[in-house]
Amino acid sequence: MVSDNERISHICRRLGYGAQPDMVATVGSADAARDALLDLSAPADASFRLDPPDEFDPETDRGNLIALLSFWLEQLATSPRRIEERLVWFWHDHFATDVRKVQTSYFMYLQHQTIRRHATGSFRDLLHAIAVDPAMLVYLDGAQNTADAINENFGREVMELFTLGRGHYTEDDVVAASRAFSGWVAIRDGSRARRPVDLDPWTSHFIPIRHDSGAKTLLGTTGRLDAVDAIDILLEQERTAEFIAHKLYVHLVGLEPATDELDRISTAFRADYDTMDLVTAIAAEPAFTSDAAVLAKVRTPLEKAVGVVQAFGGERGRLRSLGDTLRTMGYVPLAPPNVAGYPEGPALLDPHRLVHTFDFSVLIPEDVRGMSPVEIMNRLGIYDISPNTHDVLESVPDTGGRIAMAINSPEYHLV
Amino acid sequence: MTEQQDPRCPSLTRRRFLGALGASVAVASAGAYGISVWGRNPQDSGIAQVGTTTTTTTAPPLPAGTLPIVGDRTLVVIEMGGGNDGLNTVVPHTSGRYHDLRGELAVVDPLDLDGEIGLHPELSYVADRYAAGHVAIVEGIGYPDPDLSHFASMATWWSASSAGEYPTGWLGRYLDATSGSDDPLAGVTIGPGPTPALLGATSFQISVQDMSGLSPQIPQWIDSRDELAGLWRGLAPAGFDDTSALDVVRRAIEVTTDAQDQLNDVLGAPGVAAPTVSAGRRRSDLEESILVAAALVTSPTPPRVVYIHGWGDFDTHEGQADRHGDMMAQLNAALQSLFAAADSAGVCDRLVVMTTSEFGRRPAYNGSGTDHGTANTHFVIGPQVVGGRYGEAPSLTGLDTRGNPRHSVDYRSVYASILTGWLGASAEALLGETHETLPLFAT
């Protein structure tokens, strides 16, 4: 049986990144916890911004990347808009884009701001924005996609990974979509010799002469389709709403939706692709707070890191070490391992990642003293502790070591 | 190696790994792509249904010991993720059609092998070994009705089935049928996490990233830091029963601790390290992976299978000329250092290396790179290999409607050739049907 506190903590873990200190003790009930986690009335933190560089410079670029990651990690741990952080990560994973290929932190910043702006809003707006987003144009080679030389990278992945899923389009659709998306470029800085004419730097542009303006047939619709048309066609497919609704359901609930559940939530979503409507519908399903859903997912390395920071207050100076640990785990924000995003599920319980879970002990403050196993686990948001885990934690003599062990306990590996 | 079995953990317990981690990965992954421990299938997030074994194998896994282990032989697989451009790796440089299709991307100065094909100019070590008769070049590898999705095609190569008949990997099935769960280091993956190719039903793979092995980084100020790894094992106590998600984690901890000390010994890893902040350049992923592979294959108890993945980005839709050349140079250097290590340890006769990739790339240049293709060319390398050319070079005149070449060798024929010729295993038992074998090894 799942205790009341564990269920409240579960809601905090799934709709946000865990219970911020004292949340479980004060919130009172599961319903109140759900309302608190979905509450977007607190203002967003607008303090962070980057200015477009005058010219591209690797050192400035690296500084920008660290600043962006620092901002993001702090938001993950402390933002009062908890569902927004959950969704910002969900969409980054969904529209996986890798700074190691994009090579331009300012573009990653622009994409991050775009995702943040639309994360809790309209998926329709988000998808349209992503299709011509500078970082995405670089990452999936849209910037090389021209009428003379069609590049299929984005045209394929936008259907396979972003909207329909495999089996719901043909190779002819891949070509048609790629042609429709042709003609967009991302302009990096003002000094580059190959910069076409007088285009503003640090954004994307449509260059008509690079676009294939001929007729195409995409998913049964024929016309002189461009990027906007193609995205609209993808959004008209019932399958797109179902694909996104299914993915978000599994992300939040950790179980497969029943057929009638999936019907309900995808119908709610398809009306106008409002992401918060979808989230609210999923969180209202009884399965979301059921015993079966509690601790049914494997905690990701990022969730582990954020949880430790929330529990024990990671200092900013340790952020660099945290970045190294996330890199060891292959889980650095803005650097997904491939176009399909970050690994999830039991694959995260491989020996390498398990052993290096101890590395998060770098976040433990050196002055911790005298905490019992129960205090430590509660601080980490875990209330139902197995007797064996309790005994092992008790056998560790010092509090620092006890916390390190708690971070690598079976309970903490799950969410 | 069975003599070194850890007495703390009898194999019977380990075999129940099937009920936990192995099965959960397998169950979770038998979805749209057939197999995926990357967890991109919707089902992968939920592990609560662990223990409800709904796997869909055509046949039950073969028990350990069904197939023999031949000597101390090791197969090292190097996976070139993203789709390596076989046409610019093994170059048909005398073909006018090749130059027409490739334009400025054509390799103009290949290392000629026989007046017809040549190797990418960065592959000088491979060319030397070819001249010595130690390199099999298998041309035109593919499968019927090729799928141009990375993920679908990888699932095909990993599981050795296109229709999702197998929730396990082709090498995972080999490990199941040989050492099973008795040898924690029989299958080692070097890269970012496990590979579906080594996903077994009863066996398991140890994944490791670099020479630091399975050594956590724990701050010096933590008084119990040297005891933590030992105490950690207690979190997987005897007698847990694989019925809950918590038990899945316990099983994973048990498996990890079984292999941890042995692997760290082989790699000379410290067991526990101090936290570090990254300093400057790291070795290329492959260079580091090869150090690990060399330590493993030259150890007194080498793994049966070492699988290197997560290296490189071969999905060269763009900027291919530079990117592909860099990766060819890395591959060449890696092969050279691996065989040099094996040579100096006197064990190179125990080593065969093969390359894989989910597909080749389209013959036509797209203006900056190449799009997803089909039939591809791969290497099988080692002193025991009968060098030469196998299969048929993909025809550049008989392309399919997508502009891709048709295959002449089924990829499962390559697997079958290696399973029977090198590992001494029955290919039929592991692949489910009979495939033509190539005489890659002297009989």
PDB file of N, CA and C in Angstrom, chain B residues 294-330:
ATOM      1  N   ALA B 294      41.028  -3.238 -25.612  1.00  0.00           N
ATOM      2  CA  ALA B 294      42.346  -3.882 -25.627  1.00  0.00           C
ATOM      3  C   ALA B 294      42.631  -4.528 -24.276  1.00  0.00           C
ATOM      4  N   ALA B 295      42.291  -3.826 -23.189  1.00  0.00           N
ATOM      5  CA  ALA B 295      42.513  -4.408 -21.863  1.00  0.00           C
ATOM      6  C   ALA B 295      41.691  -5.672 -21.690  1.00  0.00           C
ATOM      7  N   LEU B 296      40.484  -5.665 -22.196  1.00  0.00           N
ATOM      8  CA  LEU B 296      39.602  -6.828 -22.043  1.00  0.00           C
ATOM      9  C   LEU B 296      40.096  -8.022 -22.871  1.00  0.00           C
ATOM     10  N   VAL B 297      40.434  -7.777 -24.137  1.00  0.00           N
ATOM     11  CA  VAL B 297      40.783  -8.933 -24.981  1.00  0.00           C
ATOM     12  C   VAL B 297      42.149  -9.497 -24.620  1.00  0.00           C
ATOM     13  N   THR B 298      43.007  -8.696 -23.993  1.00  0.00           N
ATOM     14  CA  THR B 298      44.319  -9.220 -23.606  1.00  0.00           C
ATOM     15  C   THR B 298      44.322  -9.754 -22.178  1.00  0.00           C
ATOM     16  N   SER B 299      43.180  -9.703 -21.507  1.00  0.00           N
ATOM     17  CA  SER B 299      43.134 -10.200 -20.128  1.00  0.00           C
ATOM     18  C   SER B 299      43.157 -11.728 -20.139  1.00  0.00           C
ATOM     19  N   PRO B 300      43.470 -12.346 -18.999  1.00  0.00           N
ATOM     20  CA  PRO B 300      43.520 -13.817 -18.960  1.00  0.00           C
ATOM     21  C   PRO B 300      42.150 -14.440 -19.235  1.00  0.00           C
ATOM     22  N   THR B 301      41.094 -13.707 -18.964  1.00  0.00           N
ATOM     23  CA  THR B 301      39.755 -14.249 -19.202  1.00  0.00           C
ATOM     24  C   THR B 301      38.970 -13.280 -20.081  1.00  0.00           C
ATOM     25  N   PRO B 302      39.285 -13.282 -21.379  1.00  0.00           N
ATOM     26  CA  PRO B 302      38.660 -12.296 -22.274  1.00  0.00           C
ATOM     27  C   PRO B 302      37.170 -12.544 -22.445  1.00  0.00           C
ATOM     28  N   PRO B 303      36.396 -11.475 -22.674  1.00  0.00           N
ATOM     29  CA  PRO B 303      34.974 -11.651 -22.969  1.00  0.00           C
ATOM     30  C   PRO B 303      34.786 -12.397 -24.291  1.00  0.00           C
ATOM     31  N   ARG B 304      33.616 -12.978 -24.459  1.00  0.00           N
ATOM     32  CA  ARG B 304      33.269 -13.577 -25.758  1.00  0.00           C
ATOM     33  C   ARG B 304      32.969 -12.462 -26.765  1.00  0.00           C
ATOM     34  N   VAL B 305      32.267 -11.453 -26.279  1.00  0.00           N
ATOM     35  CA  VAL B 305      31.819 -10.389 -27.167  1.00  0.00           C
ATOM     36  C   VAL B 305      32.101  -9.036 -26.519  1.00  0.00           C
ATOM     37  N   VAL B 306      32.709  -8.150 -27.287  1.00  0.00           N
ATOM     38  CA  VAL B 306      32.882  -6.755 -26.861  1.00  0.00           C
ATOM     39  C   VAL B 306      32.188  -5.897 -27.908  1.00  0.00           C
ATOM     40  N   TYR B 307      31.306  -5.031 -27.484  1.00  0.00           N
ATOM     41  CA  TYR B 307      30.495  -4.267 -28.433  1.00  0.00           C
ATOM     42  C   TYR B 307      30.718  -2.781 -28.186  1.00  0.00           C
ATOM     43  N   ILE B 308      31.291  -2.112 -29.166  1.00  0.00           N
ATOM     44  CA  ILE B 308      31.570  -0.681 -29.034  1.00  0.00           C
ATOM     45  C   ILE B 308      30.495   0.095 -29.795  1.00  0.00           C
ATOM     46  N   HIS B 309      29.813   0.989 -29.098  1.00  0.00           N
ATOM     47  CA  HIS B 309      28.783   1.773 -29.788  1.00  0.00           C
ATOM     48  C   HIS B 309      28.769   3.197 -29.257  1.00  0.00           C
ATOM     49  N   GLY B 310      27.926   3.996 -29.875  1.00  0.00           N
ATOM     50  CA  GLY B 310      27.806   5.380 -29.429  1.00  0.00           C
ATOM     51  C   GLY B 310      28.936   6.256 -29.930  1.00  0.00           C
ATOM     52  N   TRP B 311      29.778   5.694 -30.778  1.00  0.00           N
ATOM     53  CA  TRP B 311      30.899   6.482 -31.300  1.00  0.00           C
ATOM     54  C   TRP B 311      30.505   7.107 -32.633  1.00  0.00           C
ATOM     55  N   GLY B 312      30.955   8.338 -32.824  1.00  0.00           N
ATOM     56  CA  GLY B 312      30.831   8.964 -34.141  1.00  0.00           C
ATOM     57  C   GLY B 312      29.410   9.368 -34.465  1.00  0.00           C
ATOM     58  N   ASP B 313      29.297  10.160 -35.478  1.00  0.00           N
ATOM     59  CA  ASP B 313      27.987  10.550 -35.971  1.00  0.00           C
ATOM     60  C   ASP B 313      28.034  10.386 -37.477  1.00  0.00           C
ATOM     61  N   PHE B 314      27.622   9.211 -37.910  1.00  0.00           N
ATOM     62  CA  PHE B 314      27.749   8.882 -39.333  1.00  0.00           C
ATOM     63  C   PHE B 314      26.556   9.344 -40.155  1.00  0.00           C
ATOM     64  N   ASP B 315      25.639  10.054 -39.494  1.00  0.00           N
ATOM     65  CA  ASP B 315      24.435  10.490 -40.206  1.00  0.00           C
ATOM     66  C   ASP B 315      24.747  11.771 -40.980  1.00  0.00           C
ATOM     67  N   THR B 316      25.579  11.624 -41.989  1.00  0.00           N
ATOM     68  CA  THR B 316      26.192  12.775 -42.651  1.00  0.00           C
ATOM     69  C   THR B 316      25.323  13.329 -43.773  1.00  0.00           C
ATOM     70  N   HIS B 317      24.151  13.831 -43.387  1.00  0.00           N
ATOM     71  CA  HIS B 317      23.337  14.556 -44.364  1.00  0.00           C
ATOM     72  C   HIS B 317      24.067  15.813 -44.816  1.00  0.00           C
ATOM     73  N   GLU B 318      24.980  16.283 -43.985  1.00  0.00           N
ATOM     74  CA  GLU B 318      25.574  17.608 -44.194  1.00  0.00           C
ATOM     75  C   GLU B 318      27.035  17.547 -43.781  1.00  0.00           C
ATOM     76  N   GLY B 319      27.867  18.348 -44.464  1.00  0.00           N
ATOM     77  CA  GLY B 319      29.279  18.454 -44.075  1.00  0.00           C
ATOM     78  C   GLY B 319      30.002  17.121 -44.124  1.00  0.00           C
ATOM     79  N   GLN B 320      29.607  16.272 -45.051  1.00  0.00           N
ATOM     80  CA  GLN B 320      30.128  14.907 -44.997  1.00  0.00           C
ATOM     81  C   GLN B 320      31.631  14.812 -45.243  1.00  0.00           C
ATOM     82  N   ALA B 321      32.151  15.594 -46.158  1.00  0.00           N
ATOM     83  CA  ALA B 321      33.542  15.404 -46.571  1.00  0.00           C
ATOM     84  C   ALA B 321      34.487  15.438 -45.366  1.00  0.00           C
ATOM     85  N   ASP B 322      34.341  16.468 -44.528  1.00  0.00           N
ATOM     86  CA  ASP B 322      35.230  16.583 -43.367  1.00  0.00           C
ATOM     87  C   ASP B 322      34.871  15.572 -42.290  1.00  0.00           C
ATOM     88  N   ARG B 323      33.578  15.484 -42.002  1.00  0.00           N
ATOM     89  CA  ARG B 323      33.161  14.635 -40.881  1.00  0.00           C
ATOM     90  C   ARG B 323      33.506  13.176 -41.140  1.00  0.00           C
ATOM     91  N   HIS B 324      33.212  12.717 -42.335  1.00  0.00           N
ATOM     92  CA  HIS B 324      33.451  11.304 -42.616  1.00  0.00           C
ATOM     93  C   HIS B 324      34.944  10.998 -42.618  1.00  0.00           C
ATOM     94  N   GLY B 325      35.732  11.894 -43.157  1.00  0.00           N
ATOM     95  CA  GLY B 325      37.179  11.700 -43.174  1.00  0.00           C
ATOM     96  C   GLY B 325      37.750  11.593 -41.762  1.00  0.00           C
ATOM     97  N   ASP B 326      37.259  12.454 -40.863  1.00  0.00           N
ATOM     98  CA  ASP B 326      37.725  12.399 -39.472  1.00  0.00           C
ATOM     99  C   ASP B 326      37.405  11.047 -38.846  1.00  0.00           C
ATOM    100  N   MET B 327      36.192  10.573 -39.109  1.00  0.00           N
ATOM    101  CA  MET B 327      35.791   9.314 -38.474  1.00  0.00           C
ATOM    102  C   MET B 327      36.542   8.122 -39.071  1.00  0.00           C
ATOM    103  N   MET B 328      36.843   8.197 -40.376  1.00  0.00           N
ATOM    104  CA  MET B 328      37.644   7.132 -40.980  1.00  0.00           C
ATOM    105  C   MET B 328      39.039   7.100 -40.345  1.00  0.00           C
ATOM    106  N   ALA B 329      39.590   8.283 -40.083  1.00  0.00           N
ATOM    107  CA  ALA B 329      40.912   8.344 -39.445  1.00  0.00           C
ATOM    108  C   ALA B 329      40.855   7.741 -38.041  1.00  0.00           C
ATOM    109  N   GLN B 330      39.769   8.041 -37.327  1.00  0.00           N
ATOM    110  CA  GLN B 330      39.631   7.472 -35.975  1.00  0.00           C
ATOM    111  C   GLN B 330      39.497   5.957 -36.034  1.00  0.00           C
TER     112      GLN B 330
END
